[in-house]
Short mmCIF file of C-alpha atoms in Angstrom, two decimals:
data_model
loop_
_atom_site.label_atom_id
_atom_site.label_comp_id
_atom_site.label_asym_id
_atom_site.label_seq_id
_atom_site.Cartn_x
_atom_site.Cartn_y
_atom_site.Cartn_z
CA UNK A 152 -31.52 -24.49 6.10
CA UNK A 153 -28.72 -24.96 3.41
CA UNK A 154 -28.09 -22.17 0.76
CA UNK A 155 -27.65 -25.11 -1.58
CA UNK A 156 -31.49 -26.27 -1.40
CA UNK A 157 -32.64 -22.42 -1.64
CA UNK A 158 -30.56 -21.93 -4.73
CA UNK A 159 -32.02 -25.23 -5.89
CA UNK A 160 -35.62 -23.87 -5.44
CA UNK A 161 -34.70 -20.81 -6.98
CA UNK A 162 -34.25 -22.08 -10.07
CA UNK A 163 -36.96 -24.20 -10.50
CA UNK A 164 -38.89 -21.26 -9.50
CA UNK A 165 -37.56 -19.76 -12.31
CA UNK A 166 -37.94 -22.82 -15.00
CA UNK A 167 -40.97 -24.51 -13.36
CA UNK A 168 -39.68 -27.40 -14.87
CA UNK A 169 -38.03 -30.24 -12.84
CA UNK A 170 -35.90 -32.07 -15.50
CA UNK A 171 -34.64 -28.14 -17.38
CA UNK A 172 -34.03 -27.24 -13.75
CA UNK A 173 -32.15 -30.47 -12.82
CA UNK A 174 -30.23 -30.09 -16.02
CA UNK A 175 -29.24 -26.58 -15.18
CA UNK A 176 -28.31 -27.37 -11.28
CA UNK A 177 -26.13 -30.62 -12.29
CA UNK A 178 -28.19 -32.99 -9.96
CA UNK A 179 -30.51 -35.72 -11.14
CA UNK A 180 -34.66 -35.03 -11.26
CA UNK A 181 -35.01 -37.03 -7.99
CA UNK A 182 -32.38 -35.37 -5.86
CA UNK A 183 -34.00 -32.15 -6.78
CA UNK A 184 -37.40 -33.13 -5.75
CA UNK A 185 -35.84 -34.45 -2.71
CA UNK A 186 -33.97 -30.99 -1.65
CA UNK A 187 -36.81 -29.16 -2.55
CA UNK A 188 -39.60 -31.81 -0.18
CA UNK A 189 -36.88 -31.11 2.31
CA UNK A 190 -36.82 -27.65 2.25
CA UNK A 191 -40.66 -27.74 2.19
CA UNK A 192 -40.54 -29.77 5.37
CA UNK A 193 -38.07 -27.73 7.38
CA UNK A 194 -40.47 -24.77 6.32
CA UNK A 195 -43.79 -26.63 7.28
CA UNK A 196 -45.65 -25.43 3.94
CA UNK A 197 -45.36 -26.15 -0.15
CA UNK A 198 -43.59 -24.12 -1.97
CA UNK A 199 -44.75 -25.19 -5.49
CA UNK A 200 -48.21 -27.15 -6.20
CA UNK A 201 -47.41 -30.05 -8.90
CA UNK A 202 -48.93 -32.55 -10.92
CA UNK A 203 -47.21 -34.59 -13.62
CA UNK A 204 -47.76 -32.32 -15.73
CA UNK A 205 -47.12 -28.60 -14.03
CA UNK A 206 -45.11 -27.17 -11.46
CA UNK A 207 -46.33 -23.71 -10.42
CA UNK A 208 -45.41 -21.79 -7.21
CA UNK A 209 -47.80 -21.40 -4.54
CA UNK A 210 -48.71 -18.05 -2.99
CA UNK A 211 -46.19 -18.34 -0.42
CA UNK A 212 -43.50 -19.53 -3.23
CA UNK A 213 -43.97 -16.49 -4.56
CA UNK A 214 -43.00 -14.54 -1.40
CA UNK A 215 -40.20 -16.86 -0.68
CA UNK A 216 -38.90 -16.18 -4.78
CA UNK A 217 -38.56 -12.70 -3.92
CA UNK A 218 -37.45 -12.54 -0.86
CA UNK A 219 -34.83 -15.03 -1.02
CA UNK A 220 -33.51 -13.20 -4.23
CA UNK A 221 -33.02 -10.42 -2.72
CA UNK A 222 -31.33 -11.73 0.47
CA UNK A 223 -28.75 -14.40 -2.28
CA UNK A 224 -27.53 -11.23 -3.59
CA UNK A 225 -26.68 -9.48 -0.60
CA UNK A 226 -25.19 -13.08 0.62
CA UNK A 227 -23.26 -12.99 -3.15
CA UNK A 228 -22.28 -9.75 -2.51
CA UNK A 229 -20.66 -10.12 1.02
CA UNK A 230 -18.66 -13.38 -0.34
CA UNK A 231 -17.44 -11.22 -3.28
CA UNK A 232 -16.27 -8.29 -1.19
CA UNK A 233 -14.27 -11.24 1.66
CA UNK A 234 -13.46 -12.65 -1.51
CA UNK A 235 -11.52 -9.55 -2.37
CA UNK A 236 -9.98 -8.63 1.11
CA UNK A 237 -9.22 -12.05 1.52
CA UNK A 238 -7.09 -11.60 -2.13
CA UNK A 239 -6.12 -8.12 -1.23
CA UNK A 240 -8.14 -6.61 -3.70
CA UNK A 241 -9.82 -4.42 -0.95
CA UNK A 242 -8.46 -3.31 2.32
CA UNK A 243 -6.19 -0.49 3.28
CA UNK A 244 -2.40 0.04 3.79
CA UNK A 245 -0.65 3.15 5.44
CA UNK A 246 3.02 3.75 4.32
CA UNK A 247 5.18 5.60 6.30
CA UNK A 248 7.70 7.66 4.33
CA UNK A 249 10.17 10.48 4.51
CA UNK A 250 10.01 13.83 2.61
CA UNK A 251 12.63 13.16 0.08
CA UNK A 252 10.60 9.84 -1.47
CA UNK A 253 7.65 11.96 -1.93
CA UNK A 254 10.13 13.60 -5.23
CA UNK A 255 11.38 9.88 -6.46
CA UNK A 256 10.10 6.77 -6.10
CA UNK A 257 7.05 6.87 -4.11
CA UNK A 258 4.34 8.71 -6.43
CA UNK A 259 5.42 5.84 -9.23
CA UNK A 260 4.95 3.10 -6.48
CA UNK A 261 1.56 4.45 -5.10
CA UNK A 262 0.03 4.85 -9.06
CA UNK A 263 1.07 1.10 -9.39
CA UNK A 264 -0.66 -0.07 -6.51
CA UNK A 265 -3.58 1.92 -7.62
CA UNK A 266 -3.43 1.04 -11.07
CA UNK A 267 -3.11 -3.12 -9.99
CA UNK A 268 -5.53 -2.64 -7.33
CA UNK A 269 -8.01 0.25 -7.62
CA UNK A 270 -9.92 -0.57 -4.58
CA UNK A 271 -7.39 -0.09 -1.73
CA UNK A 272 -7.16 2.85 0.27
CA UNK A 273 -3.68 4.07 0.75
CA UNK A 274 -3.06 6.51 3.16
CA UNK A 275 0.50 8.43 2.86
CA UNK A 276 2.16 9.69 6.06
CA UNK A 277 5.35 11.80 5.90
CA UNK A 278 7.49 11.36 8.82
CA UNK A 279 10.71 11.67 10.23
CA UNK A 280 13.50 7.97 9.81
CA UNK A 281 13.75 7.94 13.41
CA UNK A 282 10.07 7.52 14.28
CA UNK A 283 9.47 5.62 11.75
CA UNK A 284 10.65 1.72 13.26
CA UNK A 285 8.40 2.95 16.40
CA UNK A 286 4.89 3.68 14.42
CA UNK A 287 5.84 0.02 12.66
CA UNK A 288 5.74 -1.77 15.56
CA UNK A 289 3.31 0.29 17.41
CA UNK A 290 1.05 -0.73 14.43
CA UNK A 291 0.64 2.86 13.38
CA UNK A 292 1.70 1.90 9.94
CA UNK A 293 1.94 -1.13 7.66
CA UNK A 294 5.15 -0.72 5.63
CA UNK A 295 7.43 2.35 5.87
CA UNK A 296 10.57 3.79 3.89
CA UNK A 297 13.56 4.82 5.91
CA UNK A 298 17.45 5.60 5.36
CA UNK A 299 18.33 3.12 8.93
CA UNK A 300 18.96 -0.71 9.00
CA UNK A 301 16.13 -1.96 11.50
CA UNK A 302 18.05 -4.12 14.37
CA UNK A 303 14.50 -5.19 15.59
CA UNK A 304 13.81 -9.03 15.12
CA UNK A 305 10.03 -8.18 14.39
CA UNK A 306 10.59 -6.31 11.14
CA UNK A 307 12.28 -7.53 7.73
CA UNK A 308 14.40 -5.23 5.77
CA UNK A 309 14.58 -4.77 2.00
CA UNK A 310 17.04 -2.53 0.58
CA UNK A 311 16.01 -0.20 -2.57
CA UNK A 312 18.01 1.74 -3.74
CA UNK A 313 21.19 4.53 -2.83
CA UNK A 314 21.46 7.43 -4.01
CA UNK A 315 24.44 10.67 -3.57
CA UNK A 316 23.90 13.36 -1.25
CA UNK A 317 24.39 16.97 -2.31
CA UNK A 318 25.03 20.14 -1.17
CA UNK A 319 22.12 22.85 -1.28
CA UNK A 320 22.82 26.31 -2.02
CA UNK A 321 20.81 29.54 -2.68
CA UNK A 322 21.07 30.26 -6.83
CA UNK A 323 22.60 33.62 -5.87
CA UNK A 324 25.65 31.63 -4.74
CA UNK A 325 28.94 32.18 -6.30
CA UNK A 326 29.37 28.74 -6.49
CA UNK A 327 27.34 27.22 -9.38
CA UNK A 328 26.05 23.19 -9.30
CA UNK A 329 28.84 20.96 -10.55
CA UNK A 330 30.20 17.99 -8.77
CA UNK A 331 32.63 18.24 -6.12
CA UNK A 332 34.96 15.96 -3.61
CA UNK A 333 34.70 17.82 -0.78
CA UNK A 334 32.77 20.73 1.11
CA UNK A 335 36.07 22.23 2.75
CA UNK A 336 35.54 25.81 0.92
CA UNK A 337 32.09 26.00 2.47
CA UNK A 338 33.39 26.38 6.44
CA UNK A 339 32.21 29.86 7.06
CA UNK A 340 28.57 28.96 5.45
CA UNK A 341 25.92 28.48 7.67
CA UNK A 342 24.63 24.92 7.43
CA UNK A 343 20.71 24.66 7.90
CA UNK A 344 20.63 20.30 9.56
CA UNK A 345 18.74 17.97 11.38
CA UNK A 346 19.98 17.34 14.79
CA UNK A 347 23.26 15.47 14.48
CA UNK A 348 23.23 14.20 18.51
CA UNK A 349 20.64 12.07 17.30
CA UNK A 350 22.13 8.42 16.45
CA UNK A 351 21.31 7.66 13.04
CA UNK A 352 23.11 6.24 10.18
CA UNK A 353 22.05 9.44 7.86
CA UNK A 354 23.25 11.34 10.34
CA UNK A 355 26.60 9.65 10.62
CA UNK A 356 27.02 10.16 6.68
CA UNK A 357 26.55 13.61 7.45
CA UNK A 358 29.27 13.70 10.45
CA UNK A 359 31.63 11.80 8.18
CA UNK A 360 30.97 14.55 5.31
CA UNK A 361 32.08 17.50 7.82
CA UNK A 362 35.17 15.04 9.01
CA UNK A 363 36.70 15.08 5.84
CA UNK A 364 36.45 18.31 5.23
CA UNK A 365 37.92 19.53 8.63
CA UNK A 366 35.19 21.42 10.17
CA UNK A 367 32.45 21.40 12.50
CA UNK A 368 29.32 23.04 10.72
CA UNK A 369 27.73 26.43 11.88
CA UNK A 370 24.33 25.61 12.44
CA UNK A 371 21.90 28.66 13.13
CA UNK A 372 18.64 26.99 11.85
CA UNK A 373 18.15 23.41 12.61
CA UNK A 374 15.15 20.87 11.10
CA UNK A 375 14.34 17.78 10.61
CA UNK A 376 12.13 18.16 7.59
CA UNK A 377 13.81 18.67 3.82
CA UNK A 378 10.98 20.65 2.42
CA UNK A 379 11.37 23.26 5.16
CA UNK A 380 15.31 23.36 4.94
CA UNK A 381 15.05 24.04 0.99
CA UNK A 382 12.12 26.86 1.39
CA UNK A 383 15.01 28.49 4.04
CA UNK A 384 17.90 27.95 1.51
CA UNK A 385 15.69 29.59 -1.24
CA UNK A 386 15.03 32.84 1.25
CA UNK A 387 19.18 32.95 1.33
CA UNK A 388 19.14 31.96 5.10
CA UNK A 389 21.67 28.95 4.41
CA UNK A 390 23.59 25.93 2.77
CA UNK A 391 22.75 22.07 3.68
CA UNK A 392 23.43 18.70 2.44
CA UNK A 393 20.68 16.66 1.36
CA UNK A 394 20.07 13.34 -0.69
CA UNK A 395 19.44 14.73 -4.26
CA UNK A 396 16.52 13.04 -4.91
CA UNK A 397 15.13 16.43 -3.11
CA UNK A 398 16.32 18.43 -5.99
CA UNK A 399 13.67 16.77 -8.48
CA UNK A 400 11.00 18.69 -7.13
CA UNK A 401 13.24 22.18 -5.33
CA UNK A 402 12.26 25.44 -6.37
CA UNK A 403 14.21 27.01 -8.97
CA UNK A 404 16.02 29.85 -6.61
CA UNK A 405 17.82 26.30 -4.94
CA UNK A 406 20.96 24.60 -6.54
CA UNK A 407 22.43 20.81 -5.93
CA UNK A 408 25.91 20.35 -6.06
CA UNK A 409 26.34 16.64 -6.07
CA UNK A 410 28.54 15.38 -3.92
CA UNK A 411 29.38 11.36 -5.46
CA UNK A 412 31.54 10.21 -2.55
CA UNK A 413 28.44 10.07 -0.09
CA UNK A 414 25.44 8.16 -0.40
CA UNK A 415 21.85 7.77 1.52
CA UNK A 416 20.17 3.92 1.43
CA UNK A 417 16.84 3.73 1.26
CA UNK A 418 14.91 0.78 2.78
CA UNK A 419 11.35 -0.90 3.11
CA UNK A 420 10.41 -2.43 6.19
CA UNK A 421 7.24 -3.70 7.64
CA UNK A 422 6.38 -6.33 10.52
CA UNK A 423 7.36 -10.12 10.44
CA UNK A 424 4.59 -12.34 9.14
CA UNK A 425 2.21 -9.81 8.75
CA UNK A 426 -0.26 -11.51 6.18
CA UNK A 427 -2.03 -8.42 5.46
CA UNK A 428 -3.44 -9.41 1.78
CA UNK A 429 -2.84 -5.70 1.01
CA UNK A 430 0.58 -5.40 2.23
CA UNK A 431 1.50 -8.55 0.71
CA UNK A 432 0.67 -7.27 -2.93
CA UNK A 433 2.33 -3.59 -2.28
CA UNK A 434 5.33 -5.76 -1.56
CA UNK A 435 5.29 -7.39 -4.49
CA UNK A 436 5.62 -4.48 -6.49
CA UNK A 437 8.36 -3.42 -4.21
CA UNK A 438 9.60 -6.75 -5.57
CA UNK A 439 9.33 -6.18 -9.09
CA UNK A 440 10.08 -2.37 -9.34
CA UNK A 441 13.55 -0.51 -10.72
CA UNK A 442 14.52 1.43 -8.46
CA UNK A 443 17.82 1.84 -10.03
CA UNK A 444 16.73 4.68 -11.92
CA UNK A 445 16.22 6.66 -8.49
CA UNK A 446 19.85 5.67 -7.43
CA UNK A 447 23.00 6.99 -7.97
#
């Protein structure tokens, strides 16, 4: 049974008139009656009872009419919603992300792809660079935002933006935020840092930072997560160094002293030939977005 002919009787039902209907359907008189005798046959009873003169539905075209209504729409209604996955109008996308994007570009990014495509679910998960290549190719996430150059063949690479780093100081600091060359004045300080045995790029920046200022840093406190280093700054427990995009969101007891001779990269990365509909469009707003606003 073709959807075609049940459309077809559908609206003749509706006109009970073979030449309006034909007119209305874009077939000629006789291929309607013929889709409609052949629907009638597959069916093994009359759907309408004619004469030259009238076409009226029989008792069982009327329960056909209203059932087959009711079941086009649902059939309409499950092509429109493919329809929209298929355009990636609907779906979902999870972006992985670290804490300092949450204060720059990533709110504008995420209202974009809402605004653009209202239906999509986007989930937001915060987590740390180094993890973040894993949960892409362990399909844990579809696109994610890091500060490291993937070396994996299975993911592409876009770079966004780079901004300076900064140092992060208590407000009751003598030293008040102004831009400076070099953190040499700060040796005695103790420095509140991610692990820096882990092999990163960031955390190379970070080496090279101490390097030229002569000293190893004194590091009591130790974590990998900005928010919780600037909530310990602001309780007077220590100094860091930290992209300054963190600073657009910091409490008001934490200062940034810029630091313009070191700078982060940011980059988007997501599988190879991933035709997620969903992904595809997010990425073309990555495409088409300034991000040199959130850069140095």
């Amino acid at each position: 049974m073709q959807l075609q002919h049940i459309r077809y009787f559908l609206e003749l039902a509706k006109q009970l008139h073979f030449w309006n209907t034909s007119e209305k359907v874009f077939i000629t008189q006789s291929a309607l009656s013929r889709h409609i005798k052949a629907l009638e046959d597959e069916l093994g009873f009359r759907l309408f009872d004619r004469d030259k003169r009238n076409v009226k539905l029989t008792a069982a075209g009327v329960v056909m009419q209203r059932e087959w209504e009711g079941i086009l729409l649902q059939i309409d209604n499950i092509h429109h919603h493919a329809r929209q996955v298929h355009e990636g109008e609907m779906g979902s996308i999870r972006i992985g992300h670290p804490g300092s994007m949450t204060h720059s570009a990533l709110p504008e990014l995420t209202f974009l792809l809402n605004q653009k495509h209202p239906k999509i679910k986007i989930e937001l998960i915060e987590m740390m660079t180094i993890d973040l290549e894993k949960a892409l190719l362990d399909f844990q996430v579809d696109i994610g935002f890091r500060r490291e150059i993937s070396l994996s063949n299975s993911l592409e690479t876009k770079h966004l933006f780079s901004e300076n780093f900064a140092l992060l100081l208590p407000n009751t600091h003598k030293t008040k935020a102004k831009k400076m060359d070099t953190i040499k004045d700060f040796k005695e300080e103790n420095f509140i840092l991610p692990n820096l045995s882990k092999s990163s790029q960031y955390n190379k920046v970070l080496k090279k930072i101490f390097e030229d200022a002569g000293f190893i840093p004194k590091t009591q406190l130790a974590s990998e997560f900005g928010t919780t280093i600037i909530s310990l700054i602001g309780q007077g427990l220590g100094v860091s160094i930290m992209p300054i995009s963190y600073k657009k969101s910091a409490p008001t007891n934490v200062q940034f002293v810029e630091l313009p001779k070191y700078n982060s990269a940011l980059f988007a990365q997501w599988r190879k030939n991933d035709d997620n509909p969903v992904l595809l469009n997010f990425i073309k707003i990555l495409e088409t977005f300034d991000f040199e606003r959130y850069g140095k």
